[in-house]
Amino acid sequence: MSSKDTPQNAHKVGFISLGCPKALVDSEQIITKLRAEGYEISPSYEGSDIVVVNTCGFIDDAVEESLEAIGEALNENGKVIVTGCLGARGDIISNNYPQVLAVTGPHAANEVLEAVHAHLPPEHSPYTSLIPPAGIKLTPEHYAYLKISEGCNHRCTFCIIPSLRGDLVSRPIGEVMTEAENLANAEVKELLVISQDTSAYGVDVKYKTDFWNGRPLKTRFEDLAVHLGELGIWIRMHYVYPYPHVDKVIPLMAEEKILPYLDIPFQHASPNILRAMKRPASSENVLTRIKKWREICPDITLRSTFIVGFPGETEDDFQQLLDFLVEADLDRVGCFTYSPVEGATANQIAEQIPEDVKQDRLQRFMQLQAEISSAKLNKKIGHTMQVMVDDIDEEGIIARSKADAPEVDGLVFVDSESQYKAGTLIDVKITNSSEHDLFAVEV
Ligand code: SF4
């Protein structure tokens, strides 16, 4: 960092970011605002005048991790501000750590800034405000998360996000597109569109018209997909519900305007459990839709997540889930055992499943999916495909195909001594595969 960017006497803020990509975007916004006001972000506790901890409160393990991080920051530094999902969960923080200076909920950049101002007033310097229009990013430079809305209108019984983050609030499409365009101009090569419910984008504002570069656009999922597709970079859609209007973006995938990739959290397949979870989709309808999507876009990659051991899940319910898995033939799948998050209504609806049964079902589920995934990846051997370089190490290039989102999906290991910048697209031929990854040579 040059002395021009950061004056010698700048106040220094330590920042700890925990949790999901949505929390990461909150962190990026807070850091961007802090930098715009002349604060320096310090990588160490001892070099910081104050520390901000962005917490996660989704499951008990995350609560534990967040509390530990707050305790460590208090021990090592002493001046701590807490934000994020755990901050929205009542008195947990003040009961554990009354010495914390301020607590806010998630998506509260301005409140965090006010708390920082109260304990560490900003320096006024002519050298600050040199913030790139794309903001400060915490992800590697070649990809970025694009958060399009906050909150959620669903009330899935296992989830406390609506009570933490409130109902759906969509960002105006003009603002989202400007941010996306700035990121593309800043050499970002892939945007990962995130929210709690991406396909509901714009419902809360009745698809209100907004403006981007003077063009009127509707704040609506399909329109966002079309216009993001004009940026000429990889666009990946996450957290999409299988609503009927999602069908409208499949042709865009077939035309390669956006990546042929949908991340749809199905969560289960048994009608009884889906009802108990208060999820809207039925598994039969979903299978018909998937079939139709594959007819329109044969290369589509489908990623999903599931919960096993939901309260009241019988062996028959679980078997229906396994049957669905075989039938749906999904490409990428994550699975969790049900975790009774404090405050989730599902905790009261039926008997909890014993831990050993949950673990047994998780293993059977993952074993089956590993076989499906291996078989699907095996069919790619001999094919040529475009991949994006993520990194280079002594063994070659570490890349991702269009079917792989960063962090959660597989990788393509390319046997090559070529040197490329992260984000470069190269063509490779697949030579081998494993359960989750591919191996390739450059062509
Ligand atoms: S869709 Fe369901 S699981 Fe997702 S955030 Fe909304 S309530 Fe939670």
Short mmCIF file of C-alpha atoms and ligand atoms in Angstrom, two decimals:
data_model
loop_
_atom_site.label_atom_id
_atom_site.label_comp_id
_atom_site.label_asym_id
_atom_site.label_seq_id
_atom_site.Cartn_x
_atom_site.Cartn_y
_atom_site.Cartn_z
CA MET A 1 0.00 0.00 0.00
CA SER A 2 1.54 3.36 -0.98
CA SER A 3 1.92 6.25 1.45
CA LYS A 4 -0.29 8.22 -0.92
CA ASP A 5 -3.20 5.86 -0.32
CA THR A 6 -2.80 5.81 3.42
CA PRO A 7 -1.42 8.71 5.40
CA GLN A 8 1.04 7.81 8.19
CA ASN A 9 -1.32 8.86 10.97
CA ALA A 10 -4.41 7.02 9.65
CA HIS A 11 -6.48 5.24 12.27
CA LYS A 12 -6.27 1.49 11.92
CA VAL A 13 -9.22 -0.90 12.07
CA GLY A 14 -8.77 -4.66 12.38
CA PHE A 15 -11.47 -6.66 10.60
CA ILE A 16 -12.57 -10.25 11.14
CA SER A 17 -15.10 -11.58 8.64
CA LEU A 18 -16.92 -14.83 9.43
CA GLY A 19 -19.86 -16.56 7.76
CA CYS A 20 -21.36 -16.98 4.33
CA PRO A 21 -20.81 -15.07 1.06
CA LYS A 22 -23.62 -12.69 2.05
CA ALA A 23 -21.75 -11.76 5.20
CA LEU A 24 -18.60 -11.36 3.11
CA VAL A 25 -20.37 -8.81 0.94
CA ASP A 26 -21.42 -6.92 4.10
CA SER A 27 -17.76 -6.93 5.18
CA GLU A 28 -16.68 -5.59 1.80
CA GLN A 29 -19.18 -2.75 2.06
CA ILE A 30 -18.06 -1.82 5.57
CA ILE A 31 -14.37 -1.95 4.60
CA THR A 32 -15.01 0.12 1.47
CA LYS A 33 -16.74 2.79 3.58
CA LEU A 34 -13.99 2.74 6.22
CA ARG A 35 -11.30 3.14 3.54
CA ALA A 36 -13.29 5.94 1.91
CA GLU A 37 -13.12 7.80 5.21
CA GLY A 38 -9.38 7.34 5.55
CA TYR A 39 -9.21 4.43 7.98
CA GLU A 40 -6.55 1.85 7.27
CA ILE A 41 -7.41 -1.85 7.55
CA SER A 42 -4.82 -3.55 9.73
CA PRO A 43 -3.97 -7.25 9.46
CA SER A 44 -3.03 -7.62 13.15
CA TYR A 45 -4.67 -7.08 16.53
CA GLU A 46 -1.67 -5.23 17.94
CA GLY A 47 -1.55 -2.87 14.93
CA SER A 48 -5.27 -1.99 15.22
CA ASP A 49 -6.86 0.86 17.15
CA ILE A 50 -10.18 -0.98 17.15
CA VAL A 51 -11.44 -4.33 15.83
CA VAL A 52 -14.72 -5.06 13.99
CA VAL A 53 -15.94 -8.68 14.10
CA ASN A 54 -18.57 -9.62 11.47
CA THR A 55 -20.28 -12.68 12.96
CA CYS A 56 -22.39 -15.58 11.74
CA GLY A 57 -25.28 -16.95 13.81
CA PHE A 58 -26.74 -19.54 11.47
CA ILE A 59 -25.98 -22.81 13.29
CA ASP A 60 -24.65 -23.52 16.75
CA ASP A 61 -21.11 -24.18 15.49
CA ALA A 62 -21.10 -20.76 13.82
CA VAL A 63 -22.31 -19.11 17.04
CA GLU A 64 -19.50 -20.83 18.92
CA GLU A 65 -16.92 -19.73 16.34
CA SER A 66 -18.21 -16.14 16.43
CA LEU A 67 -18.13 -15.97 20.23
CA GLU A 68 -14.57 -17.33 20.22
CA ALA A 69 -13.51 -14.72 17.66
CA ILE A 70 -15.02 -11.92 19.78
CA GLY A 71 -13.26 -13.27 22.90
CA GLU A 72 -9.93 -13.43 21.08
CA ALA A 73 -10.30 -9.88 19.72
CA LEU A 74 -11.13 -8.61 23.23
CA ASN A 75 -8.11 -10.39 24.74
CA GLU A 76 -5.70 -9.29 22.03
CA ASN A 77 -6.96 -5.77 21.40
CA GLY A 78 -9.68 -4.82 23.88
CA LYS A 79 -11.72 -2.39 21.69
CA VAL A 80 -14.27 -4.46 19.77
CA ILE A 81 -17.39 -3.72 17.71
CA VAL A 82 -19.60 -6.65 16.71
CA THR A 83 -21.83 -6.80 13.63
CA GLY A 84 -23.56 -9.53 11.57
CA CYS A 85 -26.13 -12.26 12.14
CA LEU A 86 -25.14 -13.09 15.72
CA GLY A 87 -25.48 -9.41 16.56
CA ALA A 88 -29.19 -9.69 15.71
CA ARG A 89 -29.76 -12.57 18.13
CA GLY A 90 -30.78 -10.86 21.33
CA ASP A 91 -28.49 -10.64 24.29
CA ILE A 92 -26.03 -13.43 23.45
CA ILE A 93 -23.17 -11.00 22.96
CA SER A 94 -23.84 -8.63 25.86
CA ASN A 95 -24.36 -11.60 28.20
CA ASN A 96 -21.05 -13.17 27.18
CA TYR A 97 -19.02 -10.03 26.61
CA PRO A 98 -20.49 -6.92 28.26
CA GLN A 99 -17.29 -5.00 27.43
CA VAL A 100 -18.02 -5.03 23.64
CA LEU A 101 -18.32 -1.38 22.52
CA ALA A 102 -21.28 -1.73 20.14
CA VAL A 103 -23.40 -4.46 18.53
CA THR A 104 -25.35 -4.27 15.25
CA GLY A 105 -27.24 -6.84 13.17
CA PRO A 106 -26.34 -7.87 9.62
CA HIS A 107 -26.34 -5.51 6.64
CA ALA A 108 -25.73 -2.50 8.87
CA ALA A 109 -22.67 -0.80 7.35
CA ASN A 110 -23.82 2.67 8.38
CA GLU A 111 -24.41 1.65 12.01
CA VAL A 112 -20.97 0.03 12.13
CA LEU A 113 -19.47 3.24 10.75
CA GLU A 114 -21.29 5.28 13.42
CA ALA A 115 -19.92 2.99 16.13
CA VAL A 116 -16.39 3.31 14.73
CA HIS A 117 -16.77 7.12 14.59
CA ALA A 118 -17.94 7.18 18.23
CA HIS A 119 -14.83 5.36 19.47
CA LEU A 120 -12.29 6.35 16.82
CA PRO A 121 -13.26 9.58 15.03
CA PRO A 122 -12.15 9.74 11.37
CA GLU A 123 -9.03 11.65 10.38
CA HIS A 124 -9.61 14.26 7.71
CA SER A 125 -7.03 13.91 4.99
CA PRO A 126 -6.87 15.07 1.37
CA TYR A 127 -5.38 11.69 0.50
CA THR A 128 -8.38 9.62 1.39
CA SER A 129 -11.47 8.78 -0.70
CA LEU A 130 -9.21 7.16 -3.26
CA ILE A 131 -11.52 4.20 -3.36
CA PRO A 132 -11.87 2.36 -6.66
CA PRO A 133 -15.47 2.51 -7.98
CA ALA A 134 -15.68 -1.28 -7.59
CA GLY A 135 -15.16 -0.95 -3.82
CA ILE A 136 -12.81 -3.07 -1.74
CA LYS A 137 -13.11 -6.80 -2.36
CA LEU A 138 -12.18 -9.64 -0.03
CA THR A 139 -12.39 -12.36 -2.69
CA PRO A 140 -9.49 -12.97 -5.12
CA GLU A 141 -9.36 -10.26 -7.76
CA HIS A 142 -10.84 -12.27 -10.63
CA TYR A 143 -14.22 -13.10 -9.11
CA ALA A 144 -16.70 -11.28 -6.89
CA TYR A 145 -20.01 -11.84 -5.17
CA LEU A 146 -22.85 -9.58 -6.30
CA LYS A 147 -25.52 -9.30 -3.62
CA ILE A 148 -28.83 -8.29 -5.19
CA SER A 149 -31.20 -8.30 -2.21
CA GLU A 150 -31.43 -8.72 1.53
CA GLY A 151 -33.88 -10.76 3.60
CA CYS A 152 -36.45 -13.32 2.56
CA ASN A 153 -40.24 -13.65 2.29
CA HIS A 154 -40.25 -17.41 2.95
CA ARG A 155 -40.55 -18.91 6.40
CA CYS A 156 -38.76 -22.24 6.07
CA THR A 157 -39.16 -23.84 9.47
CA PHE A 158 -35.47 -24.75 9.89
CA CYS A 159 -34.24 -21.24 9.15
CA ILE A 160 -34.00 -18.10 11.27
CA ILE A 161 -32.66 -15.83 8.52
CA PRO A 162 -35.98 -13.94 8.06
CA SER A 163 -36.00 -13.15 11.79
CA LEU A 164 -32.39 -11.97 11.53
CA ARG A 165 -32.52 -10.14 8.22
CA GLY A 166 -36.23 -9.38 7.74
CA ASP A 167 -38.39 -9.64 4.62
CA LEU A 168 -37.05 -9.37 1.07
CA VAL A 169 -35.61 -5.97 0.13
CA SER A 170 -34.33 -5.87 -3.47
CA ARG A 171 -31.62 -3.43 -4.49
CA PRO A 172 -32.66 -1.26 -7.47
CA ILE A 173 -31.48 -2.88 -10.69
CA GLY A 174 -29.64 0.27 -11.79
CA GLU A 175 -27.51 0.15 -8.64
CA VAL A 176 -26.82 -3.58 -9.05
CA MET A 177 -25.89 -3.18 -12.72
CA THR A 178 -23.59 -0.22 -11.98
CA GLU A 179 -21.80 -2.25 -9.34
CA ALA A 180 -21.53 -5.21 -11.73
CA GLU A 181 -20.21 -2.97 -14.51
CA ASN A 182 -17.63 -1.38 -12.17
CA LEU A 183 -16.45 -4.83 -11.12
CA ALA A 184 -16.18 -5.96 -14.75
CA ASN A 185 -14.20 -2.78 -15.55
CA ALA A 186 -11.93 -3.59 -12.59
CA GLU A 187 -10.92 -6.88 -14.28
CA VAL A 188 -13.32 -9.11 -12.37
CA LYS A 189 -13.99 -12.05 -14.70
CA GLU A 190 -16.78 -13.83 -12.87
CA LEU A 191 -19.75 -12.56 -10.85
CA LEU A 192 -21.54 -14.83 -8.42
CA VAL A 193 -25.08 -13.53 -7.96
CA ILE A 194 -26.23 -14.09 -4.37
CA SER A 195 -29.14 -13.28 -2.07
CA GLN A 196 -31.40 -15.38 0.17
CA ASP A 197 -33.76 -16.02 -2.76
CA THR A 198 -32.36 -14.85 -6.10
CA SER A 199 -35.39 -15.78 -8.19
CA ALA A 200 -37.64 -13.55 -6.01
CA TYR A 201 -35.58 -10.50 -6.97
CA GLY A 202 -37.86 -7.49 -7.45
CA VAL A 203 -41.07 -9.05 -6.06
CA ASP A 204 -41.04 -6.64 -3.10
CA VAL A 205 -40.83 -3.54 -5.34
CA LYS A 206 -43.32 -4.93 -7.89
CA TYR A 207 -40.54 -5.13 -10.52
CA LYS A 208 -40.12 -1.36 -10.42
CA THR A 209 -38.40 0.30 -13.38
CA ASP A 210 -34.97 1.75 -12.66
CA PHE A 211 -32.24 3.19 -14.89
CA TRP A 212 -28.80 1.97 -15.88
CA ASN A 213 -26.72 4.10 -18.25
CA GLY A 214 -29.95 5.90 -19.17
CA ARG A 215 -31.76 2.69 -20.10
CA PRO A 216 -35.00 1.79 -18.30
CA LEU A 217 -34.76 -1.71 -16.80
CA LYS A 218 -37.18 -3.69 -14.66
CA THR A 219 -36.00 -4.81 -11.21
CA ARG A 220 -36.71 -8.46 -12.01
CA PHE A 221 -34.73 -11.73 -12.01
CA GLU A 222 -35.07 -12.46 -15.76
CA ASP A 223 -34.14 -8.89 -16.71
CA LEU A 224 -31.15 -8.91 -14.39
CA ALA A 225 -29.93 -12.14 -16.02
CA VAL A 226 -30.29 -10.61 -19.51
CA HIS A 227 -28.39 -7.42 -18.64
CA LEU A 228 -25.65 -9.08 -16.60
CA GLY A 229 -25.21 -11.33 -19.64
CA GLU A 230 -24.30 -8.21 -21.66
CA LEU A 231 -21.16 -7.62 -19.57
CA GLY A 232 -19.20 -10.37 -21.36
CA ILE A 233 -17.94 -12.10 -18.19
CA TRP A 234 -18.99 -15.29 -16.39
CA ILE A 235 -22.30 -14.81 -14.56
CA ARG A 236 -23.24 -17.54 -12.07
CA MET A 237 -26.65 -17.72 -10.38
CA HIS A 238 -26.85 -18.91 -6.79
CA TYR A 239 -29.76 -19.57 -4.39
CA VAL A 240 -32.42 -19.79 -7.08
CA TYR A 241 -35.83 -21.22 -6.12
CA PRO A 242 -37.42 -23.42 -8.81
CA TYR A 243 -40.26 -20.99 -9.58
CA PRO A 244 -41.82 -21.27 -13.07
CA HIS A 245 -40.28 -17.97 -14.24
CA VAL A 246 -36.81 -19.45 -13.73
CA ASP A 247 -37.50 -21.34 -16.99
CA LYS A 248 -37.05 -18.02 -18.81
CA VAL A 249 -33.33 -17.83 -18.04
CA ILE A 250 -32.53 -21.33 -19.34
CA PRO A 251 -32.41 -20.17 -23.01
CA LEU A 252 -29.88 -17.49 -21.94
CA MET A 253 -27.74 -20.32 -20.63
CA ALA A 254 -28.12 -22.30 -23.85
CA GLU A 255 -26.98 -19.18 -25.75
CA GLU A 256 -24.00 -18.84 -23.34
CA LYS A 257 -25.06 -15.36 -22.26
CA ILE A 258 -24.85 -16.48 -18.63
CA LEU A 259 -23.21 -19.64 -17.28
CA PRO A 260 -25.26 -22.84 -17.70
CA TYR A 261 -25.31 -23.27 -13.94
CA LEU A 262 -28.11 -23.13 -11.38
CA ASP A 263 -27.65 -23.44 -7.66
CA ILE A 264 -31.05 -24.48 -6.29
CA PRO A 265 -31.36 -25.48 -2.64
CA PHE A 266 -33.98 -28.27 -2.87
CA GLN A 267 -33.39 -29.32 0.78
CA HIS A 268 -35.48 -32.53 0.53
CA ALA A 269 -37.72 -34.58 -1.77
CA SER A 270 -40.28 -36.27 0.46
CA PRO A 271 -43.61 -34.36 0.26
CA ASN A 272 -44.11 -34.80 4.03
CA ILE A 273 -40.76 -33.29 4.88
CA LEU A 274 -41.03 -30.51 2.28
CA ARG A 275 -44.39 -29.60 3.83
CA ALA A 276 -42.94 -29.67 7.33
CA MET A 277 -40.08 -27.50 6.10
CA LYS A 278 -42.60 -25.13 4.45
CA ARG A 279 -40.78 -25.37 1.13
CA PRO A 280 -42.97 -24.53 -1.86
CA ALA A 281 -41.83 -26.98 -4.53
CA SER A 282 -42.97 -30.59 -4.96
CA SER A 283 -40.31 -33.08 -6.05
CA GLU A 284 -42.40 -34.41 -8.99
CA ASN A 285 -42.75 -30.93 -10.44
CA VAL A 286 -39.06 -30.35 -9.89
CA LEU A 287 -38.12 -33.51 -11.79
CA THR A 288 -40.31 -32.46 -14.72
CA ARG A 289 -38.74 -29.00 -14.74
CA ILE A 290 -35.21 -30.40 -14.59
CA LYS A 291 -36.00 -32.62 -17.58
CA LYS A 292 -37.28 -29.63 -19.52
CA TRP A 293 -34.24 -27.51 -18.61
CA ARG A 294 -31.92 -30.24 -19.85
CA GLU A 295 -33.81 -30.43 -23.14
CA ILE A 296 -33.27 -26.69 -23.67
CA CYS A 297 -29.71 -26.57 -22.30
CA PRO A 298 -28.10 -30.03 -22.26
CA ASP A 299 -24.91 -28.67 -20.64
CA ILE A 300 -26.66 -27.17 -17.63
CA THR A 301 -24.96 -27.89 -14.28
CA LEU A 302 -27.33 -28.25 -11.35
CA ARG A 303 -26.05 -27.75 -7.81
CA SER A 304 -28.17 -28.26 -4.75
CA THR A 305 -28.09 -28.64 -1.00
CA PHE A 306 -30.11 -30.98 1.21
CA ILE A 307 -30.84 -31.53 4.88
CA VAL A 308 -31.05 -35.05 6.32
CA GLY A 309 -32.36 -35.93 9.76
CA PHE A 310 -35.04 -33.21 9.76
CA PRO A 311 -37.39 -33.69 12.78
CA GLY A 312 -39.85 -36.48 12.00
CA GLU A 313 -37.93 -37.76 8.93
CA THR A 314 -38.76 -41.47 8.61
CA GLU A 315 -36.67 -44.09 6.84
CA ASP A 316 -39.28 -43.95 4.07
CA ASP A 317 -38.89 -40.15 3.72
CA PHE A 318 -35.14 -40.62 3.54
CA GLN A 319 -35.50 -43.34 0.90
CA GLN A 320 -37.61 -40.95 -1.20
CA LEU A 321 -34.77 -38.46 -0.99
CA LEU A 322 -32.26 -41.08 -2.21
CA ASP A 323 -34.61 -42.03 -5.07
CA PHE A 324 -34.89 -38.37 -6.02
CA LEU A 325 -31.12 -38.05 -6.04
CA VAL A 326 -30.81 -40.92 -8.53
CA GLU A 327 -33.65 -39.58 -10.67
CA ALA A 328 -32.48 -35.94 -10.68
CA ASP A 329 -28.86 -36.89 -11.45
CA LEU A 330 -27.57 -33.61 -10.02
CA ASP A 331 -24.03 -32.49 -10.74
CA ARG A 332 -23.02 -30.91 -7.47
CA VAL A 333 -24.59 -31.63 -4.10
CA GLY A 334 -24.00 -30.52 -0.54
CA CYS A 335 -25.68 -32.18 2.43
CA PHE A 336 -26.02 -31.24 6.10
CA THR A 337 -27.53 -32.99 9.05
CA TYR A 338 -30.38 -31.03 10.62
CA SER A 339 -29.05 -28.64 13.22
CA PRO A 340 -31.63 -27.37 15.74
CA VAL A 341 -30.84 -23.66 15.50
CA GLU A 342 -32.20 -21.80 18.49
CA GLY A 343 -35.44 -20.06 17.50
CA ALA A 344 -36.24 -22.30 14.47
CA THR A 345 -39.88 -23.48 14.53
CA ALA A 346 -38.86 -26.92 13.17
CA ASN A 347 -37.46 -27.73 16.62
CA GLN A 348 -41.01 -27.99 17.96
CA ILE A 349 -42.81 -29.79 15.14
CA ALA A 350 -41.67 -33.39 15.75
CA GLU A 351 -39.28 -35.66 17.55
CA GLN A 352 -35.63 -34.89 16.91
CA ILE A 353 -33.79 -37.63 15.01
CA PRO A 354 -31.01 -39.24 17.10
CA GLU A 355 -27.52 -38.08 16.13
CA ASP A 356 -26.30 -41.57 15.10
CA VAL A 357 -29.26 -41.93 12.70
CA LYS A 358 -28.55 -38.49 11.22
CA GLN A 359 -24.88 -39.37 10.69
CA ASP A 360 -25.78 -42.73 9.14
CA ARG A 361 -28.17 -41.03 6.68
CA LEU A 362 -25.59 -38.37 5.85
CA GLN A 363 -23.04 -41.05 5.00
CA ARG A 364 -25.47 -43.06 2.86
CA PHE A 365 -26.52 -39.88 1.07
CA MET A 366 -22.95 -38.74 0.39
CA GLN A 367 -21.90 -42.22 -0.73
CA LEU A 368 -24.69 -42.33 -3.30
CA GLN A 369 -23.98 -38.81 -4.52
CA ALA A 370 -20.24 -39.57 -4.78
CA GLU A 371 -21.11 -42.44 -7.15
CA ILE A 372 -23.40 -40.17 -9.22
CA SER A 373 -20.78 -37.40 -9.31
CA SER A 374 -17.95 -39.80 -10.27
CA ALA A 375 -19.98 -41.24 -13.12
CA LYS A 376 -20.93 -37.79 -14.41
CA LEU A 377 -17.34 -36.49 -14.27
CA ASN A 378 -16.04 -39.68 -15.87
CA LYS A 379 -18.16 -38.93 -18.95
CA LYS A 380 -16.21 -35.68 -19.43
CA ILE A 381 -12.93 -37.50 -20.11
CA GLY A 382 -11.80 -36.79 -23.67
CA HIS A 383 -13.88 -33.59 -23.93
CA THR A 384 -12.37 -30.17 -24.56
CA MET A 385 -13.63 -27.30 -22.46
CA GLN A 386 -12.88 -23.74 -21.46
CA VAL A 387 -11.69 -23.23 -17.87
CA MET A 388 -10.80 -20.20 -15.76
CA VAL A 389 -7.36 -20.08 -14.14
CA ASP A 390 -7.64 -19.61 -10.36
CA ASP A 391 -4.05 -20.13 -9.33
CA ILE A 392 -0.72 -21.66 -10.37
CA ASP A 393 1.46 -23.83 -8.15
CA GLU A 394 4.54 -26.03 -8.69
CA GLU A 395 2.37 -28.84 -10.09
CA GLY A 396 0.55 -26.78 -12.68
CA ILE A 397 -2.59 -24.73 -13.14
CA ILE A 398 -5.52 -24.87 -10.76
CA ALA A 399 -8.65 -23.91 -12.67
CA ARG A 400 -12.42 -24.18 -12.66
CA SER A 401 -14.83 -25.10 -15.41
CA LYS A 402 -18.17 -23.41 -16.02
CA ALA A 403 -19.65 -26.17 -13.86
CA ASP A 404 -17.62 -25.19 -10.78
CA ALA A 405 -18.37 -22.28 -8.46
CA PRO A 406 -15.44 -21.16 -6.31
CA GLU A 407 -15.13 -22.60 -2.81
CA VAL A 408 -18.05 -25.06 -3.06
CA ASP A 409 -17.55 -27.11 -6.24
CA GLY A 410 -14.71 -29.06 -7.84
CA LEU A 411 -11.49 -27.99 -9.56
CA VAL A 412 -9.74 -28.74 -12.83
CA PHE A 413 -6.04 -29.52 -12.36
CA VAL A 414 -4.19 -28.73 -15.59
CA ASP A 415 -0.80 -30.31 -16.22
CA SER A 416 1.01 -27.30 -17.68
CA GLU A 417 4.02 -25.07 -17.11
CA SER A 418 2.38 -22.03 -18.72
CA GLN A 419 2.05 -18.90 -16.62
CA TYR A 420 -1.28 -17.11 -16.68
CA LYS A 421 -2.93 -14.40 -14.63
CA ALA A 422 -5.80 -15.55 -12.44
CA GLY A 423 -9.03 -15.08 -14.37
CA THR A 424 -7.54 -16.06 -17.76
CA LEU A 425 -9.70 -18.42 -19.82
CA ILE A 426 -7.87 -21.34 -21.43
CA ASP A 427 -8.95 -24.42 -23.39
CA VAL A 428 -8.11 -27.82 -21.93
CA LYS A 429 -8.72 -31.47 -22.73
CA ILE A 430 -9.95 -33.64 -19.85
CA THR A 431 -7.72 -36.67 -19.25
CA ASN A 432 -8.98 -38.07 -15.95
CA SER A 433 -11.53 -37.55 -13.20
CA SER A 434 -12.15 -38.29 -9.52
CA GLU A 435 -15.26 -38.00 -7.34
CA HIS A 436 -15.28 -34.22 -7.50
CA ASP A 437 -12.39 -32.96 -9.64
CA LEU A 438 -11.11 -33.17 -13.20
CA PHE A 439 -7.57 -33.50 -14.56
CA ALA A 440 -6.58 -32.02 -17.89
CA VAL A 441 -3.90 -30.91 -20.32
CA GLU A 442 -3.76 -27.65 -22.23
CA VAL A 443 -4.78 -27.72 -25.89
S1 SF4 B 1 -35.71 -19.40 1.55
FE1 SF4 B 1 -36.05 -20.47 3.47
S2 SF4 B 1 -33.97 -21.21 3.99
FE2 SF4 B 1 -33.69 -19.59 2.49
S3 SF4 B 1 -33.43 -17.73 3.70
FE3 SF4 B 1 -35.59 -17.85 3.18
S4 SF4 B 1 -36.50 -18.84 4.96
FE4 SF4 B 1 -34.31 -19.25 5.06
#
